[in-house]
Amino acid sequence: MRPDWKRDAFAGTLSAGTISLSDIVSALSFALDLTEDARPGHAVRSCLLGMRIGTELGLPDQQLSSLYYALLLKDIGCSCNANLLCEMVGGDDRRIKRSVKLEDWRYPSISGLKLLWEHAGAGEAILMKSKRVLSLAMRRRRFRNELVRLRCECGVKVGRKIGLPEASVEAISSLDEHWDGRGYPERLRGEAIPILARIINLAQCLDLFSSENGTAAAMRSISARSGSWFDPELVRVARALSQQNRLWEFYGSGMERKVVLGLEPGMIVRADDAQIDRIAEAFADVVDAKSPFTYAHLLGVRDAAMHIARQIGMSGERLNLVYRASLLHDLGKLRVPNSILDKPGKLDFMEWQVVREHPGLSGEILSRIRPFQELARVVGEHHEKLDGSGYPGGLKGDQLSIESRIVAVADVYGALLEDRSYRPGRSRAAALLSMKESVPGKLDAECYEALAASSASGLPFARRDSSHVHRDMYG
């Protein structure tokens, strides 16, 4: 049975009710942008556009609130299909995700074939690549439906875990449905598609089309797809807002998130400790879902980190910091393609550089939330080593906080227990023995001894199937 981590009342910078939910969610939406290879801020810009359309329609505040959070978290399930997509195309799942959203897959096209040829079968011989592309082209609707259905199922599960309104969850589940009934996964038609989903689909495509070719081209694209992809009435509203210079106001200004925070309908929702923890746990699920080898990795790191922290006498604010850092430290992994995460062999130099960027990305995402600055620092340091041989900053010794050291030890331990794409997991004893070689040079001795004591007492560190790619000295 998993331990129930009841922590002390939180006092300090993250006191209950002092942070707006929109501040947290809008910042974490930048992590979701990584899964789709979208230009940073995609979800926030989609929210800016979608809220203007919803407001113009005269939706009541309760419905607008559901729309607001659904827009920011619309891609909450998108990491779940990354591995399947990587296997299908034999290439970079993130790059093809970005490209497929711009293509009309309802009908065969030269542009679609060119897209598949560009992204599928990376490194394969011409004959194998040709067979893969042909198979993808012939089965494009079935493959697309399978990928979207998986995304929807995960999005619904994670959305409910966060505590989103059911209208938001329903909208996230249906955002790939098309007005003409040729969307995914249920082939809903017309007004059978929830109105919030119709708005989200239009808003996200406006941003995607604009990011590629500019706002004028985006308006032409949605007009061309009016009645097929999009609700004609929503297209009419978007065009009217654009003509009145109200749709694109502040778009591309760099101030979009600030503006979006001011668009939250009704009273500002404040997040208490329990809600912050649910969000952290939900985003840990999002990260772990990216690869079949990372099932529950972050929950395992959380368990180990909390045992270490308790063992060394930590409590209160510091314990809460460890709890959240252990769950959120791998947010940046959402930027790593599955062709790297699940690679069975050794990473080349460029692949390794991509992996090394993830701690900094995790910290950068969390640093957007002003009260989370210390959390961002701890998260960004989880691959640093005491002797300065870690990354990304080469920090050493006293430069590393005790919380960073705890998460680092717990993360290494979790990785060693888990199966990887290139090796099987180890027993607890073997994992601890391997880690001992790096104590105290690289890993903190006190944290290691606390972990060893907890493990020896039989506390429940579950062995998990995982290839959490710790491509460092433990590879």
JSON list of C-alpha atoms in Angstrom, two decimals, residues 102-222:
[
{"chain": "A", "resi": 102, "resn": "LEU", "atom": "CA", "xyz": [-1.89, 22.10, -39.81]},
{"chain": "A", "resi": 103, "resn": "GLU", "atom": "CA", "xyz": [-2.85, 19.39, -42.28]},
{"chain": "A", "resi": 104, "resn": "ASP", "atom": "CA", "xyz": [-6.37, 18.33, -43.30]},
{"chain": "A", "resi": 105, "resn": "TRP", "atom": "CA", "xyz": [-6.19, 14.54, -42.93]},
{"chain": "A", "resi": 106, "resn": "ARG", "atom": "CA", "xyz": [-9.75, 13.89, -44.01]},
{"chain": "A", "resi": 107, "resn": "TYR", "atom": "CA", "xyz": [-8.65, 13.44, -47.61]},
{"chain": "A", "resi": 108, "resn": "PRO", "atom": "CA", "xyz": [-5.47, 12.18, -49.30]},
{"chain": "A", "resi": 109, "resn": "SER", "atom": "CA", "xyz": [-3.19, 14.99, -50.43]},
{"chain": "A", "resi": 110, "resn": "ILE", "atom": "CA", "xyz": [0.26, 15.63, -51.82]},
{"chain": "A", "resi": 111, "resn": "SER", "atom": "CA", "xyz": [1.02, 17.90, -48.89]},
{"chain": "A", "resi": 112, "resn": "GLY", "atom": "CA", "xyz": [0.08, 15.12, -46.47]},
{"chain": "A", "resi": 113, "resn": "LEU", "atom": "CA", "xyz": [2.36, 12.65, -48.23]},
{"chain": "A", "resi": 114, "resn": "LYS", "atom": "CA", "xyz": [5.20, 15.18, -48.20]},
{"chain": "A", "resi": 115, "resn": "LEU", "atom": "CA", "xyz": [4.69, 15.71, -44.48]},
{"chain": "A", "resi": 116, "resn": "LEU", "atom": "CA", "xyz": [4.80, 11.98, -43.79]},
{"chain": "A", "resi": 117, "resn": "TRP", "atom": "CA", "xyz": [7.89, 11.55, -45.95]},
{"chain": "A", "resi": 118, "resn": "GLU", "atom": "CA", "xyz": [9.65, 14.36, -44.10]},
{"chain": "A", "resi": 119, "resn": "HIS", "atom": "CA", "xyz": [8.93, 13.01, -40.60]},
{"chain": "A", "resi": 120, "resn": "ALA", "atom": "CA", "xyz": [8.42, 9.25, -40.86]},
{"chain": "A", "resi": 121, "resn": "GLY", "atom": "CA", "xyz": [11.09, 6.55, -40.86]},
{"chain": "A", "resi": 122, "resn": "ALA", "atom": "CA", "xyz": [14.00, 8.69, -39.72]},
{"chain": "A", "resi": 123, "resn": "GLY", "atom": "CA", "xyz": [17.23, 6.96, -40.64]},
{"chain": "A", "resi": 124, "resn": "GLU", "atom": "CA", "xyz": [15.50, 4.05, -42.39]},
{"chain": "A", "resi": 125, "resn": "ALA", "atom": "CA", "xyz": [16.47, 2.71, -45.80]},
{"chain": "A", "resi": 126, "resn": "ILE", "atom": "CA", "xyz": [14.39, 4.07, -48.68]},
{"chain": "A", "resi": 127, "resn": "LEU", "atom": "CA", "xyz": [12.39, 0.86, -49.12]},
{"chain": "A", "resi": 128, "resn": "MET", "atom": "CA", "xyz": [11.50, 0.60, -45.42]},
{"chain": "A", "resi": 129, "resn": "LYS", "atom": "CA", "xyz": [10.70, 4.30, -45.25]},
{"chain": "A", "resi": 130, "resn": "SER", "atom": "CA", "xyz": [8.46, 4.04, -48.33]},
{"chain": "A", "resi": 131, "resn": "LYS", "atom": "CA", "xyz": [6.54, 1.13, -46.82]},
{"chain": "A", "resi": 132, "resn": "ARG", "atom": "CA", "xyz": [6.05, 3.01, -43.57]},
{"chain": "A", "resi": 133, "resn": "VAL", "atom": "CA", "xyz": [4.83, 6.17, -45.30]},
{"chain": "A", "resi": 134, "resn": "LEU", "atom": "CA", "xyz": [2.44, 4.19, -47.51]},
{"chain": "A", "resi": 135, "resn": "SER", "atom": "CA", "xyz": [1.03, 2.33, -44.50]},
{"chain": "A", "resi": 136, "resn": "LEU", "atom": "CA", "xyz": [0.53, 5.59, -42.60]},
{"chain": "A", "resi": 137, "resn": "ALA", "atom": "CA", "xyz": [-1.16, 7.23, -45.58]},
{"chain": "A", "resi": 138, "resn": "MET", "atom": "CA", "xyz": [-3.56, 4.33, -46.16]},
{"chain": "A", "resi": 139, "resn": "ARG", "atom": "CA", "xyz": [-4.49, 4.02, -42.50]},
{"chain": "A", "resi": 140, "resn": "ARG", "atom": "CA", "xyz": [-4.30, 7.71, -41.61]},
{"chain": "A", "resi": 141, "resn": "ARG", "atom": "CA", "xyz": [-7.83, 7.99, -40.20]},
{"chain": "A", "resi": 142, "resn": "ARG", "atom": "CA", "xyz": [-7.56, 4.84, -38.11]},
{"chain": "A", "resi": 143, "resn": "PHE", "atom": "CA", "xyz": [-4.17, 5.90, -36.73]},
{"chain": "A", "resi": 144, "resn": "ARG", "atom": "CA", "xyz": [-5.37, 9.43, -36.07]},
{"chain": "A", "resi": 145, "resn": "ASN", "atom": "CA", "xyz": [-8.46, 8.15, -34.27]},
{"chain": "A", "resi": 146, "resn": "GLU", "atom": "CA", "xyz": [-6.39, 5.83, -32.11]},
{"chain": "A", "resi": 147, "resn": "LEU", "atom": "CA", "xyz": [-4.00, 8.62, -31.12]},
{"chain": "A", "resi": 148, "resn": "VAL", "atom": "CA", "xyz": [-6.77, 11.10, -30.35]},
{"chain": "A", "resi": 149, "resn": "ARG", "atom": "CA", "xyz": [-8.80, 8.57, -28.37]},
{"chain": "A", "resi": 150, "resn": "LEU", "atom": "CA", "xyz": [-5.78, 7.84, -26.20]},
{"chain": "A", "resi": 151, "resn": "ARG", "atom": "CA", "xyz": [-5.23, 11.55, -25.65]},
{"chain": "A", "resi": 152, "resn": "CYS", "atom": "CA", "xyz": [-8.89, 12.04, -24.74]},
{"chain": "A", "resi": 153, "resn": "GLU", "atom": "CA", "xyz": [-8.95, 9.20, -22.23]},
{"chain": "A", "resi": 154, "resn": "CYS", "atom": "CA", "xyz": [-5.82, 10.50, -20.50]},
{"chain": "A", "resi": 155, "resn": "GLY", "atom": "CA", "xyz": [-7.03, 14.09, -20.61]},
{"chain": "A", "resi": 156, "resn": "VAL", "atom": "CA", "xyz": [-10.30, 13.17, -18.93]},
{"chain": "A", "resi": 157, "resn": "LYS", "atom": "CA", "xyz": [-8.51, 11.20, -16.21]},
{"chain": "A", "resi": 158, "resn": "VAL", "atom": "CA", "xyz": [-5.96, 13.91, -15.42]},
{"chain": "A", "resi": 159, "resn": "GLY", "atom": "CA", "xyz": [-8.51, 16.72, -15.69]},
{"chain": "A", "resi": 160, "resn": "ARG", "atom": "CA", "xyz": [-10.72, 15.06, -13.11]},
{"chain": "A", "resi": 161, "resn": "LYS", "atom": "CA", "xyz": [-7.72, 14.42, -10.87]},
{"chain": "A", "resi": 162, "resn": "ILE", "atom": "CA", "xyz": [-6.97, 18.15, -10.89]},
{"chain": "A", "resi": 163, "resn": "GLY", "atom": "CA", "xyz": [-10.60, 18.83, -10.05]},
{"chain": "A", "resi": 164, "resn": "LEU", "atom": "CA", "xyz": [-11.68, 20.59, -13.25]},
{"chain": "A", "resi": 165, "resn": "PRO", "atom": "CA", "xyz": [-15.40, 21.19, -13.78]},
{"chain": "A", "resi": 166, "resn": "GLU", "atom": "CA", "xyz": [-17.04, 18.46, -15.81]},
{"chain": "A", "resi": 167, "resn": "ALA", "atom": "CA", "xyz": [-17.75, 20.96, -18.59]},
{"chain": "A", "resi": 168, "resn": "SER", "atom": "CA", "xyz": [-13.99, 21.59, -18.89]},
{"chain": "A", "resi": 169, "resn": "VAL", "atom": "CA", "xyz": [-13.24, 17.86, -18.94]},
{"chain": "A", "resi": 170, "resn": "GLU", "atom": "CA", "xyz": [-15.90, 17.30, -21.62]},
{"chain": "A", "resi": 171, "resn": "ALA", "atom": "CA", "xyz": [-14.44, 20.10, -23.73]},
{"chain": "A", "resi": 172, "resn": "ILE", "atom": "CA", "xyz": [-10.90, 18.70, -23.49]},
{"chain": "A", "resi": 173, "resn": "SER", "atom": "CA", "xyz": [-12.23, 15.29, -24.55]},
{"chain": "A", "resi": 174, "resn": "SER", "atom": "CA", "xyz": [-13.98, 16.68, -27.63]},
{"chain": "A", "resi": 175, "resn": "LEU", "atom": "CA", "xyz": [-11.61, 19.38, -28.88]},
{"chain": "A", "resi": 176, "resn": "ASP", "atom": "CA", "xyz": [-10.61, 17.35, -31.99]},
{"chain": "A", "resi": 177, "resn": "GLU", "atom": "CA", "xyz": [-14.19, 16.87, -33.18]},
{"chain": "A", "resi": 178, "resn": "HIS", "atom": "CA", "xyz": [-15.08, 18.72, -36.40]},
{"chain": "A", "resi": 179, "resn": "TRP", "atom": "CA", "xyz": [-18.29, 20.50, -37.30]},
{"chain": "A", "resi": 180, "resn": "ASP", "atom": "CA", "xyz": [-18.91, 18.23, -40.31]},
{"chain": "A", "resi": 181, "resn": "GLY", "atom": "CA", "xyz": [-18.64, 15.04, -38.25]},
{"chain": "A", "resi": 182, "resn": "ARG", "atom": "CA", "xyz": [-15.28, 13.95, -39.66]},
{"chain": "A", "resi": 183, "resn": "GLY", "atom": "CA", "xyz": [-13.25, 14.70, -36.54]},
{"chain": "A", "resi": 184, "resn": "TYR", "atom": "CA", "xyz": [-12.10, 12.46, -33.71]},
{"chain": "A", "resi": 185, "resn": "PRO", "atom": "CA", "xyz": [-12.65, 10.33, -31.72]},
{"chain": "A", "resi": 186, "resn": "GLU", "atom": "CA", "xyz": [-16.48, 10.07, -31.72]},
{"chain": "A", "resi": 187, "resn": "ARG", "atom": "CA", "xyz": [-17.19, 11.78, -35.06]},
{"chain": "A", "resi": 188, "resn": "LEU", "atom": "CA", "xyz": [-19.63, 14.14, -33.38]},
{"chain": "A", "resi": 189, "resn": "ARG", "atom": "CA", "xyz": [-21.35, 16.56, -35.74]},
{"chain": "A", "resi": 190, "resn": "GLY", "atom": "CA", "xyz": [-22.53, 20.15, -35.44]},
{"chain": "A", "resi": 191, "resn": "GLU", "atom": "CA", "xyz": [-24.15, 21.15, -32.18]},
{"chain": "A", "resi": 192, "resn": "ALA", "atom": "CA", "xyz": [-23.62, 17.65, -30.76]},
{"chain": "A", "resi": 193, "resn": "ILE", "atom": "CA", "xyz": [-20.07, 18.89, -30.14]},
{"chain": "A", "resi": 194, "resn": "PRO", "atom": "CA", "xyz": [-19.95, 20.81, -26.83]},
{"chain": "A", "resi": 195, "resn": "ILE", "atom": "CA", "xyz": [-19.77, 24.54, -27.46]},
{"chain": "A", "resi": 196, "resn": "LEU", "atom": "CA", "xyz": [-16.63, 24.88, -25.32]},
{"chain": "A", "resi": 197, "resn": "ALA", "atom": "CA", "xyz": [-14.85, 22.24, -27.41]},
{"chain": "A", "resi": 198, "resn": "ARG", "atom": "CA", "xyz": [-15.83, 24.07, -30.59]},
{"chain": "A", "resi": 199, "resn": "ILE", "atom": "CA", "xyz": [-14.36, 27.30, -29.23]},
{"chain": "A", "resi": 200, "resn": "ILE", "atom": "CA", "xyz": [-11.14, 25.59, -28.09]},
{"chain": "A", "resi": 201, "resn": "ASN", "atom": "CA", "xyz": [-10.62, 23.91, -31.46]},
{"chain": "A", "resi": 202, "resn": "LEU", "atom": "CA", "xyz": [-11.01, 27.23, -33.27]},
{"chain": "A", "resi": 203, "resn": "ALA", "atom": "CA", "xyz": [-8.82, 29.14, -30.80]},
{"chain": "A", "resi": 204, "resn": "GLN", "atom": "CA", "xyz": [-5.95, 26.64, -30.87]},
{"chain": "A", "resi": 205, "resn": "CYS", "atom": "CA", "xyz": [-5.98, 26.52, -34.66]},
{"chain": "A", "resi": 206, "resn": "LEU", "atom": "CA", "xyz": [-5.97, 30.31, -34.86]},
{"chain": "A", "resi": 207, "resn": "ASP", "atom": "CA", "xyz": [-2.78, 30.35, -32.81]},
{"chain": "A", "resi": 208, "resn": "LEU", "atom": "CA", "xyz": [-1.18, 27.45, -34.69]},
{"chain": "A", "resi": 209, "resn": "PHE", "atom": "CA", "xyz": [-1.95, 28.95, -38.10]},
{"chain": "A", "resi": 210, "resn": "SER", "atom": "CA", "xyz": [-0.85, 32.39, -36.95]},
{"chain": "A", "resi": 211, "resn": "SER", "atom": "CA", "xyz": [2.40, 31.05, -35.49]},
{"chain": "A", "resi": 212, "resn": "GLU", "atom": "CA", "xyz": [3.23, 29.53, -38.87]},
{"chain": "A", "resi": 213, "resn": "ASN", "atom": "CA", "xyz": [2.10, 32.23, -41.28]},
{"chain": "A", "resi": 214, "resn": "GLY", "atom": "CA", "xyz": [0.75, 35.27, -39.45]},
{"chain": "A", "resi": 215, "resn": "THR", "atom": "CA", "xyz": [-2.67, 36.48, -38.31]},
{"chain": "A", "resi": 216, "resn": "ALA", "atom": "CA", "xyz": [-4.03, 37.31, -41.78]},
{"chain": "A", "resi": 217, "resn": "ALA", "atom": "CA", "xyz": [-3.22, 33.80, -43.01]},
{"chain": "A", "resi": 218, "resn": "ALA", "atom": "CA", "xyz": [-4.81, 32.36, -39.86]},
{"chain": "A", "resi": 219, "resn": "MET", "atom": "CA", "xyz": [-8.06, 34.16, -40.62]},
{"chain": "A", "resi": 220, "resn": "ARG", "atom": "CA", "xyz": [-8.01, 32.86, -44.19]},
{"chain": "A", "resi": 221, "resn": "SER", "atom": "CA", "xyz": [-7.40, 29.32, -42.93]},
{"chain": "A", "resi": 222, "resn": "ILE", "atom": "CA", "xyz": [-10.32, 29.29, -40.52]}
]
